[in-house]
Amino acid sequence: MEEKKFDLNSIIGFVLIFGILIWIMYQNQPSDKEIAAEKAKKELVAKQEAQAKADKTKTAVLPVAAATPGDTVQLAQLQKTLGGFAYSATLPTAKEGFTTLENDKIKLKIANKGGYIVEATLKEFKRFEKNSGQLVELIKDNNSNLNIQLQTTDNRTLNSKDLFFEPTLTKNGTDQILTMRLKAGANEFLEYKYVLKSNEYLVGFDIRSQGLNKVLNSSKPLDLVWDLKSFRNEKSVSIEKRYAQLEYEYGDEKYNSVSLGVGKEDNPEKVSFIAFKQHFFTAILSTDKAFEKSKLQSDDLVKDENIDTTYIKQFKATVPLAFTNGEVDYKMNWYFGPSDYKILKSYDKNFQKIIPLGWGIFGWINQWIFIPLFGFLSSFIAYGIAIIIFTIIIKLAMSPITYKSFLSQAKMKVLRPEITELGEKFKKDPMKKQQETMKLYNKAGVNPMAGCIPALIQLPFMYASFQFFPSAFELRQKSFLWADDLSSFDAVVKLPFHIPLYGDHISLFPILAAIAIFFYMKMTSGDQQMAAPQQEGMPDMAKMMKIMIYVSPLMMLIFFNSYGAGLSLYNFISNLITIGIMFVIKNYIVDTDKIHAQIQENKLKEPKKQSKFQQRLQEVMEQQEATKAQNKKK
């Protein structure tokens, strides 16, 4: 009985697949150098903060005691520190107070001091699990600030977050309109205008000034600074950290993100929106008039996943607000809501680009195949069942490719005895052996690359699934069988210790997927090895294949233990279906005897015209053979 071998193309395919898996899992891990740089950066920031506290002459802070209207003595004292904005401290609203905007989706709390949002609560979503009783709060407990640095004509530097705004709440139909004015006089002010519509996550946000051309130094733009420490809202700290990222659109609808890690920074121009994205929720600031420049910063706050579990990332954006005719006027929007592709796309502002669907063909597959198909199925079927039906449809659609791949293997298996014979005949002349092998392929009408190409076609769909399921907001806190959340791991056992790379729990769907992969590889490895002859000088592929049979399931167990159950369920069903398709093809469709007869018939015909690639390869081999012959004569 002939020894079974495994072809080089297959091993390369496996290496590529596992390389992609490793890249997906660990592309965002900070290096030791980055951690050291972060430590040095924090020390520098601490020194700068100490210096800033010592320098009291440059930045004015609002006194605790505000003046009362008509108190000219108090007003004169305030003018020494606040200049033209001393008027704001004389108003009745110059005290700690808040105004609430609320609809069925979100609840916003805006402070008099600073005029910015100090609480943003999503009313329909729970933290961690659906019965936790804790609503998702994107902003709370001073985790976010919005500040405009005001450079005055009398050489003062004031911070809007330290000054009191005057609130005025009105309604226009169902729209709630809140104007927050930082006043320098009765009709001179800096205004924040919030507009909240019913049943919307999008909030209108305009910044404008009126009559401040003599108060503010308009020779250079005002710096708007927005920062936020993102709360942890999901079960898995590591997965939420991986998908929390600062995203932005710039230029002519170009899109990018600040690199993951410690102390990362980008400086794009013409920025149209900035998104502080968590795994499944996001806060976005968009503008109709692009910010000419920007400074965007992102820092990891999770150094130890067992300790750092409150905050995930520190985001910060600094953008200039340009003056036009001595005044500032920007039409903007806030978005506080889920990172849901359909909801984000509905606003027609390209917000859906923050969803990591993959680049190039991978993103295309997700955008035009996976999202519409899964959205349709899940609209009337339970999510777990929808994943199963979705997987069946995808695998059946790919079955002709699977058939082509198996048919190529069957043809190569039929030719293997003759190829082995050529190997023995030209054992001492590898070049001649390759030439004769190519002639045999051409005469028999067999393409040795035909089995590799179908596998490569399927690869983008596999990678697209790795992007689609972890980003599918629809799966968040949706249960199926023992999994109470298809977007997170389906832990069936909680371990009293932590295993490196694996975690402190055992998920069941990855185990089932690993078992399916094991049997699939057991089923196909024999045919693959028989299809390809042993190549002289190459490693023993049979032994490597035996190792891969056990390594592949092990990698599935390790890498997918903390991933969402939806992705593991997809891989489990996908491999089961592939096993079934291969079984049917092997036993009921492909007839080895017919293939052998067809190949023998092809040999009697005129050989097919070689492709340009085959011709070029033949020429190269002939040139090498001629060069070798000349060298022997010398």
XYZ file of C-alpha atoms in Angstrom:
634
model
C 0.000 0.000 0.000
C 1.352 3.383 -0.943
C 2.384 5.810 1.779
C -0.054 8.716 2.114
C 1.369 12.181 1.560
C 0.123 15.726 1.907
C 0.632 18.319 -0.828
C 2.549 21.540 -0.288
C -0.371 23.716 -1.363
C -2.517 22.398 1.470
C 0.115 22.974 4.142
C 0.654 26.509 2.850
C -3.098 27.056 3.036
C -3.221 25.900 6.654
C -0.263 28.097 7.575
C -1.975 31.096 5.968
C -5.219 30.409 7.830
C -3.512 30.081 11.200
C -1.360 33.096 10.464
C -4.524 35.131 9.899
C -6.024 33.825 13.149
C -2.937 34.758 15.119
C -2.851 38.176 13.455
C -6.514 38.811 14.329
C -6.024 37.784 17.961
C -2.769 39.517 18.718
C -2.326 42.413 16.326
C -3.311 44.872 19.021
C -1.161 43.629 21.901
C 1.238 46.339 23.211
C 4.935 45.544 23.246
C 7.243 45.960 26.235
C 8.662 49.041 24.545
C 5.191 50.580 24.259
C 4.441 49.858 27.918
C 7.717 51.494 28.924
C 6.896 54.480 26.718
C 3.507 54.763 28.389
C 5.131 54.821 31.824
C 7.528 57.567 30.732
C 4.648 59.512 29.210
C 2.641 59.390 32.438
C 5.622 60.665 34.396
C 5.960 63.554 31.946
C 2.229 64.340 32.191
C 2.470 64.363 35.989
C 5.304 66.907 35.816
C 3.352 69.068 33.389
C 0.281 69.009 35.619
C 2.365 70.063 38.590
C 3.813 72.905 36.542
C 0.335 73.968 35.424
C -0.880 74.153 39.010
C 2.090 76.327 39.927
C 1.408 78.723 37.069
C -1.729 80.495 38.335
C -1.245 83.690 36.419
C -2.056 82.267 33.001
C -5.315 80.366 33.549
C -8.217 81.826 35.484
C -10.531 79.646 37.577
C -14.003 80.848 38.486
C -14.251 81.970 42.135
C -16.540 79.962 44.359
C -18.637 82.977 45.257
C -20.463 84.414 42.274
C -21.560 88.005 42.148
C -25.153 89.119 42.354
C -26.674 91.391 39.724
C -25.881 95.014 40.436
C -22.994 94.183 42.759
C -20.452 96.443 41.063
C -17.735 95.792 43.666
C -17.985 92.036 43.217
C -18.136 92.451 39.430
C -14.950 94.523 39.468
C -13.196 91.792 41.445
C -14.389 89.108 39.006
C -13.192 91.150 36.058
C -9.633 90.888 37.401
C -9.691 87.146 36.771
C -12.449 86.655 34.196
C -12.187 89.808 32.142
C -15.156 90.192 29.808
C -16.728 86.934 31.004
C -17.149 88.237 34.558
C -20.735 89.056 33.550
C -21.522 85.318 33.417
C -20.768 84.994 37.119
C -23.340 87.660 38.053
C -26.317 85.732 36.675
C -28.759 83.760 38.872
C -27.791 80.539 37.057
C -24.108 80.946 38.002
C -24.291 77.989 40.372
C -24.121 74.219 40.290
C -27.164 73.025 38.378
C -28.214 70.653 35.612
C -30.729 70.421 32.767
C -32.012 67.070 31.513
C -32.910 66.147 27.921
C -34.622 62.796 27.515
C -36.465 60.681 24.973
C -37.233 56.970 24.673
C -33.637 56.182 23.657
C -31.273 58.330 25.696
C -31.081 60.581 28.715
C -28.636 63.497 28.765
C -27.677 65.644 31.717
C -26.038 68.997 30.936
C -24.269 71.019 33.622
C -24.461 74.797 34.069
C -20.753 74.791 34.826
C -19.041 74.177 31.527
C -22.281 73.774 29.572
C -21.365 70.236 28.511
C -22.880 66.750 28.898
C -21.967 65.187 32.240
C -24.228 62.138 31.925
C -25.299 60.166 28.838
C -27.424 57.099 29.559
C -28.763 54.598 27.029
C -32.165 53.568 28.331
C -32.628 50.345 26.345
C -29.366 48.511 27.094
C -27.887 46.822 30.157
C -24.249 46.458 31.134
C -22.594 43.002 31.186
C -25.806 40.944 30.910
C -29.462 41.607 30.198
C -30.590 41.106 33.808
C -27.794 43.107 35.438
C -30.081 46.020 36.327
C -27.349 48.484 35.261
C -28.010 50.702 32.278
C -25.213 51.466 29.830
C -23.833 54.897 30.734
C -21.358 56.321 28.262
C -20.751 59.452 30.342
C -20.881 59.555 34.128
C -18.786 60.432 37.192
C -16.554 62.930 35.379
C -15.237 60.398 32.855
C -15.690 62.964 30.065
C -15.000 66.668 29.548
C -15.655 69.213 26.822
C -13.615 72.387 26.982
C -12.864 75.386 24.787
C -9.713 77.284 25.610
C -10.634 80.969 25.330
C -7.855 83.396 24.445
C -9.062 86.911 25.301
C -8.012 90.267 23.897
C -6.555 91.203 27.305
C -4.147 88.235 27.186
C -6.102 85.896 29.464
C -6.536 82.172 28.983
C -9.888 80.920 30.245
C -11.369 77.419 30.146
C -15.052 77.131 29.291
C -15.394 74.066 31.540
C -14.685 76.305 34.572
C -17.265 78.971 33.666
C -21.023 79.101 34.193
C -23.420 78.955 31.262
C -26.999 80.197 31.346
C -29.485 77.441 30.304
C -32.729 78.027 28.403
C -34.941 75.021 27.596
C -37.662 75.266 24.938
C -39.678 72.907 22.747
C -40.506 72.885 19.067
C -43.129 70.194 18.604
C -41.513 67.046 20.006
C -37.988 68.504 19.709
C -36.300 69.611 22.922
C -33.965 72.590 22.472
C -31.462 73.622 25.121
C -29.277 76.705 24.681
C -26.338 77.137 27.043
C -24.805 80.622 26.914
C -21.539 81.781 28.398
C -22.197 85.509 28.554
C -19.895 88.489 28.351
C -22.893 90.837 28.283
C -26.626 90.842 27.684
C -26.156 90.139 23.951
C -22.540 88.898 23.835
C -22.070 85.201 24.419
C -20.597 81.831 23.459
C -23.476 79.415 22.858
C -23.857 75.637 22.912
C -27.167 74.566 21.394
C -28.486 71.037 21.950
C -31.457 69.673 19.972
C -32.883 66.277 20.943
C -35.574 64.732 18.749
C -37.931 61.978 19.815
C -36.798 58.384 19.384
C -33.280 59.395 18.212
C -29.716 58.759 19.365
C -28.473 61.744 17.334
C -28.327 65.105 19.116
C -27.954 68.407 17.301
C -25.032 70.385 18.712
C -24.113 73.866 17.476
C -21.364 76.120 18.749
C -21.512 79.795 17.883
C -20.433 83.149 19.266
C -22.147 86.505 19.121
C -20.622 89.893 19.794
C -17.356 88.474 21.127
C -15.061 90.021 18.516
C -13.866 92.519 21.137
C -13.618 89.914 23.920
C -11.868 87.007 22.207
C -8.608 87.106 20.305
C -9.728 86.000 16.845
C -6.245 85.977 15.298
C -6.059 82.230 15.858
C -8.691 79.481 16.248
C -10.152 78.352 19.549
C -9.044 74.902 20.717
C -11.921 72.517 21.430
C -10.852 69.577 23.600
C -13.069 66.510 24.096
C -11.872 63.602 26.211
C -13.505 60.449 27.510
C -12.536 57.402 29.552
C -14.674 54.559 28.229
C -16.408 52.386 30.794
C -16.337 48.629 30.554
C -19.787 47.396 29.490
C -19.189 43.787 28.377
C -18.231 40.522 30.102
C -14.871 40.064 28.402
C -12.337 42.772 29.226
C -9.843 41.528 26.621
C -12.356 41.477 23.757
C -13.795 44.891 24.651
C -10.268 46.287 24.789
C -9.515 44.864 21.340
C -12.560 46.480 19.724
C -12.482 49.824 21.578
C -10.826 52.310 19.268
C -10.723 55.966 18.221
C -12.111 56.200 14.685
C -12.361 59.198 12.370
C -13.257 60.357 8.872
C -11.084 62.918 7.116
C -10.394 64.447 3.729
C -12.625 63.281 0.913
C -14.565 60.685 2.953
C -11.394 58.804 3.810
C -11.517 56.719 6.945
C -8.948 55.658 9.503
C -8.419 54.853 13.172
C -5.797 55.672 15.755
C -3.568 52.630 16.231
C -4.296 50.403 19.192
C -1.907 50.397 22.127
C -0.331 52.798 24.563
C 0.190 56.493 23.802
C -1.035 56.380 20.204
C -1.639 59.614 18.295
C -2.748 60.785 14.828
C -2.945 64.293 13.361
C -5.350 64.126 10.392
C -6.643 67.184 8.535
C -10.147 68.024 7.298
C -11.811 65.799 9.906
C -15.597 65.399 9.530
C -16.296 63.109 12.492
C -14.515 61.652 15.511
C -15.782 58.485 17.206
C -14.779 57.219 20.627
C -15.857 53.662 19.935
C -16.263 50.914 22.495
C -17.070 47.341 21.482
C -20.824 47.734 21.108
C -21.417 51.419 21.913
C -19.963 54.656 20.707
C -19.859 58.413 21.200
C -19.408 60.435 17.990
C -18.844 64.139 17.351
C -19.532 65.108 13.731
C -19.343 68.475 12.025
C -20.772 69.913 8.810
C -17.721 72.171 8.419
C -14.647 69.978 8.690
C -12.032 70.655 11.356
C -8.954 71.885 9.500
C -6.556 70.109 11.830
C -6.778 67.700 14.741
C -4.830 65.915 17.405
C -6.328 62.532 18.247
C -4.986 60.428 21.102
C -5.767 56.952 22.425
C -4.391 55.088 25.443
C -5.014 51.616 26.850
C -6.144 51.740 30.469
C -6.169 47.966 30.960
C -2.735 46.731 31.968
C -3.952 43.838 34.137
C -7.324 42.347 33.169
C -7.885 41.114 36.728
C -7.442 44.594 38.229
C -8.159 47.256 35.588
C -11.835 46.493 34.983
C -13.602 49.878 35.303
C -12.238 51.757 32.299
C -11.023 50.372 28.959
C -9.574 53.276 26.959
C -8.674 56.943 27.353
C -9.645 58.982 24.280
C -8.853 62.624 23.583
C -9.493 64.878 20.604
C -8.216 68.439 20.148
C -9.600 70.392 17.183
C -9.506 74.081 16.187
C -12.668 76.184 15.821
C -11.881 78.775 13.177
C -13.214 82.347 13.273
C -15.193 83.777 10.383
C -15.594 87.568 10.454
C -14.602 87.584 14.110
C -17.148 84.935 15.184
C -17.312 81.147 15.545
C -20.156 79.172 13.966
C -20.127 75.343 13.738
C -23.089 73.039 13.033
C -22.370 69.686 14.660
C -23.984 66.559 16.067
C -23.443 64.189 18.946
C -24.254 60.505 18.660
C -24.575 58.442 21.822
C -25.799 54.958 21.013
C -25.126 51.401 19.883
C -22.454 50.479 17.336
C -25.171 48.989 15.165
C -24.431 49.031 11.419
C -28.044 49.641 10.356
C -28.666 52.443 12.875
C -25.383 54.191 12.105
C -25.957 53.966 8.345
C -29.469 55.432 8.679
C -28.010 58.855 9.570
C -26.287 59.133 6.170
C -23.093 60.515 7.716
C -20.841 57.507 7.056
C -20.977 56.587 10.758
C -21.241 52.896 9.747
C -17.558 53.034 8.800
C -16.642 52.640 12.469
C -17.826 49.006 12.332
C -14.726 46.841 11.658
C -15.961 44.807 8.700
C -12.489 44.276 7.244
C -10.695 45.912 4.344
C -11.059 45.278 0.620
C -12.934 42.166 -0.428
C -13.543 41.136 3.214
C -15.486 44.330 3.906
C -17.321 43.940 0.608
C -18.453 40.417 1.542
C -19.676 41.612 4.929
C -21.387 44.722 3.600
C -23.166 43.201 0.613
C -23.647 39.537 1.595
C -23.343 38.800 5.308
C -25.124 41.872 6.748
C -28.156 41.817 4.387
C -28.554 38.030 4.568
C -28.217 37.766 8.337
C -30.370 40.864 8.849
C -33.134 39.290 6.767
C -32.980 35.934 8.573
C -32.801 37.413 12.079
C -35.792 39.663 11.368
C -38.164 36.713 11.761
C -36.090 33.870 13.261
C -34.401 33.528 16.672
C -30.768 34.617 16.452
C -29.216 31.217 17.184
C -31.366 29.531 14.543
C -30.619 32.423 12.164
C -26.874 31.735 12.532
C -27.412 28.066 11.668
C -29.551 28.810 8.584
C -27.149 31.599 7.566
C -24.248 29.131 7.748
C -26.124 26.500 5.745
C -26.878 29.009 2.963
C -23.250 30.208 2.803
C -21.838 26.669 2.737
C -24.309 25.470 0.099
C -23.434 28.486 -2.039
C -19.764 27.532 -1.698
C -20.357 23.825 -2.368
C -19.517 24.038 -6.119
C -16.103 25.359 -5.103
C -15.733 22.510 -2.621
C -16.665 20.091 -5.410
C -14.034 21.580 -7.750
C -11.391 21.235 -5.059
C -12.266 17.598 -4.323
C -12.479 16.762 -8.048
C -8.961 18.112 -8.549
C -7.715 15.979 -5.655
C -9.393 12.926 -7.185
C -7.683 13.544 -10.546
C -4.312 13.983 -8.875
C -4.907 10.782 -6.924
C -5.516 8.876 -10.185
C -2.296 10.242 -11.683
C -0.218 9.623 -8.587
C 1.132 6.183 -9.623
C 2.381 7.588 -12.934
C 3.919 10.623 -11.224
C 5.639 8.321 -8.746
C 6.939 6.260 -11.620
C 8.393 9.376 -13.265
C 10.011 10.247 -9.945
C 11.771 6.897 -9.866
C 12.715 7.032 -13.542
C 14.302 10.493 -13.312
C 15.451 10.235 -9.725
C 18.867 11.643 -10.548
C 17.557 14.412 -12.776
C 14.993 16.557 -10.894
C 14.707 19.049 -13.772
C 13.811 16.337 -16.254
C 11.375 14.901 -13.758
C 9.563 18.244 -13.480
C 9.412 18.609 -17.260
C 7.962 15.141 -17.754
C 5.482 15.687 -14.925
C 4.246 18.896 -16.573
C 3.872 17.047 -19.869
C 1.829 14.349 -18.134
C -0.469 16.950 -16.555
C -0.965 18.662 -19.911
C -1.589 15.402 -21.777
C -4.074 14.150 -19.178
C -5.879 17.502 -19.053
C -5.194 17.968 -15.332
C -4.336 21.304 -13.709
C -2.303 20.770 -10.519
C -3.325 24.240 -9.286
C -7.055 23.540 -9.629
C -7.311 22.267 -6.068
C -5.548 25.279 -4.574
C -7.555 28.027 -6.281
C -10.983 26.982 -4.857
C -9.463 26.932 -1.359
C -8.159 30.477 -1.865
C -11.608 31.615 -3.018
C -13.135 30.361 0.233
C -10.505 32.096 2.377
C -12.035 35.619 2.127
C -15.390 34.299 3.338
C -13.711 32.674 6.327
C -11.887 35.888 7.246
C -15.048 37.971 6.681
C -16.868 35.806 9.242
C -14.128 36.563 11.794
C -14.908 40.261 11.314
C -18.689 40.000 11.040
C -19.726 38.019 14.115
C -17.645 39.873 16.761
C -19.054 43.173 15.418
C -22.698 42.093 15.071
C -24.547 44.223 17.626
C -27.705 42.187 17.027
C -26.154 39.241 18.885
C -25.507 41.214 22.079
C -27.300 39.565 25.020
C -29.275 37.243 22.715
C -29.427 33.701 24.106
C -29.305 30.305 22.402
C -29.239 26.916 24.114
C -26.770 27.231 27.038
C -25.274 30.510 25.777
C -26.987 33.497 27.399
C -25.126 35.980 25.175
C -24.110 35.095 21.607
C -21.822 38.134 21.457
C -19.731 36.887 24.388
C -18.206 33.606 25.492
C -20.522 30.748 26.499
C -18.808 29.708 29.720
C -20.123 26.406 31.080
C -17.388 26.031 33.702
C -15.753 28.803 35.757
C -12.155 27.917 36.644
C -10.640 28.915 40.006
C -7.427 29.898 38.214
C -6.308 31.623 35.013
C -4.671 29.707 32.147
C -2.400 31.850 29.931
C -3.885 32.426 26.449
C -6.988 30.445 27.447
C -8.671 32.272 30.331
C -10.453 31.406 33.551
C -13.454 29.621 32.031
C -14.362 26.827 29.623
C -16.607 27.671 26.668
C -18.558 24.838 25.063
C -19.116 26.009 21.477
C -15.346 26.279 20.789
C -14.991 22.682 22.022
C -17.702 21.520 19.597
C -16.079 23.499 16.770
C -12.691 21.934 17.608
C -14.182 18.422 17.500
C -15.776 19.168 14.115
C -12.450 20.448 12.742
C -10.695 17.313 14.025
C -13.065 14.942 12.217
C -13.062 17.068 9.063
C -9.262 16.937 8.872
C -9.282 13.210 9.644
C -11.736 12.717 6.820
C -9.864 14.730 4.187
C -6.196 14.285 5.114
C -5.923 10.812 3.585
C -7.237 11.907 0.189
C -5.053 15.001 0.194
C -1.936 12.994 0.925
C -2.776 10.392 -1.704
C -3.461 13.119 -4.267
C 0.015 14.620 -4.104
C 3.212 12.638 -4.707
C 6.125 12.999 -2.365
C 8.393 15.773 -3.627
C 12.097 15.077 -3.531
C 13.921 17.226 -0.998
C 10.693 18.276 0.717
C 9.813 17.472 4.357
C 7.606 14.518 5.144
C 4.152 16.024 4.639
C 2.412 12.964 6.015
C 3.980 13.538 9.413
C 3.223 17.253 9.271
C -0.383 16.514 8.417
C -0.720 14.205 11.387
C 0.510 17.030 13.607
C -1.888 19.549 12.013
C -4.835 17.256 12.712
C -4.249 17.834 16.422
C -2.868 21.382 16.294
C -5.876 22.844 14.457
C -8.472 21.845 17.093
C -6.108 22.964 19.852
C -5.799 26.404 18.279
C -9.571 26.611 17.998
C -9.897 25.842 21.710
C -7.321 28.441 22.731
C -8.155 31.326 20.437
C -11.941 31.130 20.527
C -12.502 30.403 24.219
C -13.040 34.101 24.991
C -14.633 35.054 21.668
C -18.371 35.384 21.132
C -20.418 32.199 21.084
C -21.968 33.274 17.760
C -18.634 32.955 15.942
C -17.901 29.547 17.487
C -21.420 28.357 16.632
C -20.855 29.459 13.022
C -17.550 27.558 12.829
C -19.086 24.449 14.413
C -22.024 24.351 11.966
C -19.753 25.292 9.049
C -17.449 22.334 9.642
C -20.358 19.943 10.168
C -21.874 21.000 6.836
C -18.498 20.735 5.088
C -18.113 17.190 6.398
C -21.564 16.348 5.045
C -20.870 17.930 1.650
C -17.527 16.132 1.348
C -19.172 12.830 2.273
C -21.826 13.251 -0.439
C -19.290 14.356 -3.069
C -16.911 11.537 -2.246
C -19.457 8.734 -2.124
C -22.238 9.789 -4.494
C -20.940 12.338 -6.998
C -17.270 11.792 -7.845
C -16.628 8.437 -9.531
C -12.915 7.590 -9.472
C -13.265 4.963 -12.211
C -14.919 7.450 -14.546
C -12.214 10.009 -13.802
C -9.534 7.428 -14.586
C -11.236 6.511 -17.856
C -11.581 10.161 -18.829
C -7.901 10.823 -18.136
C -6.882 7.850 -20.265
C -9.137 9.128 -23.037
C -7.575 12.590 -22.751
C -4.117 11.084 -23.201
C -5.150 9.787 -26.617
C -6.203 13.240 -27.766
C -4.009 16.084 -28.848
C -2.586 17.760 -25.763
C -4.292 20.994 -24.845
C -2.489 24.183 -25.691
C -0.420 25.252 -22.747
C -1.308 28.449 -20.924
C 1.166 31.335 -21.020
C 2.177 30.512 -17.460
C 2.801 26.857 -18.348
C 4.734 27.864 -21.466
C 6.892 30.253 -19.484
C 7.498 27.638 -16.805
C 8.455 25.106 -19.494
C 10.880 27.584 -21.078
C 12.520 28.336 -17.722
C 13.014 24.635 -17.011
C 14.470 24.062 -20.482
C 16.877 26.977 -20.055
C 17.980 25.628 -16.696
C 18.456 22.185 -18.232
C 20.572 23.665 -21.049
C 22.682 25.667 -18.591
C 23.205 22.550 -16.517
C 24.365 20.611 -19.592
C 26.862 23.330 -20.557
C 28.306 23.394 -17.056
C 28.887 19.633 -17.217
C 30.860 20.002 -20.488
C 33.114 22.577 -18.857
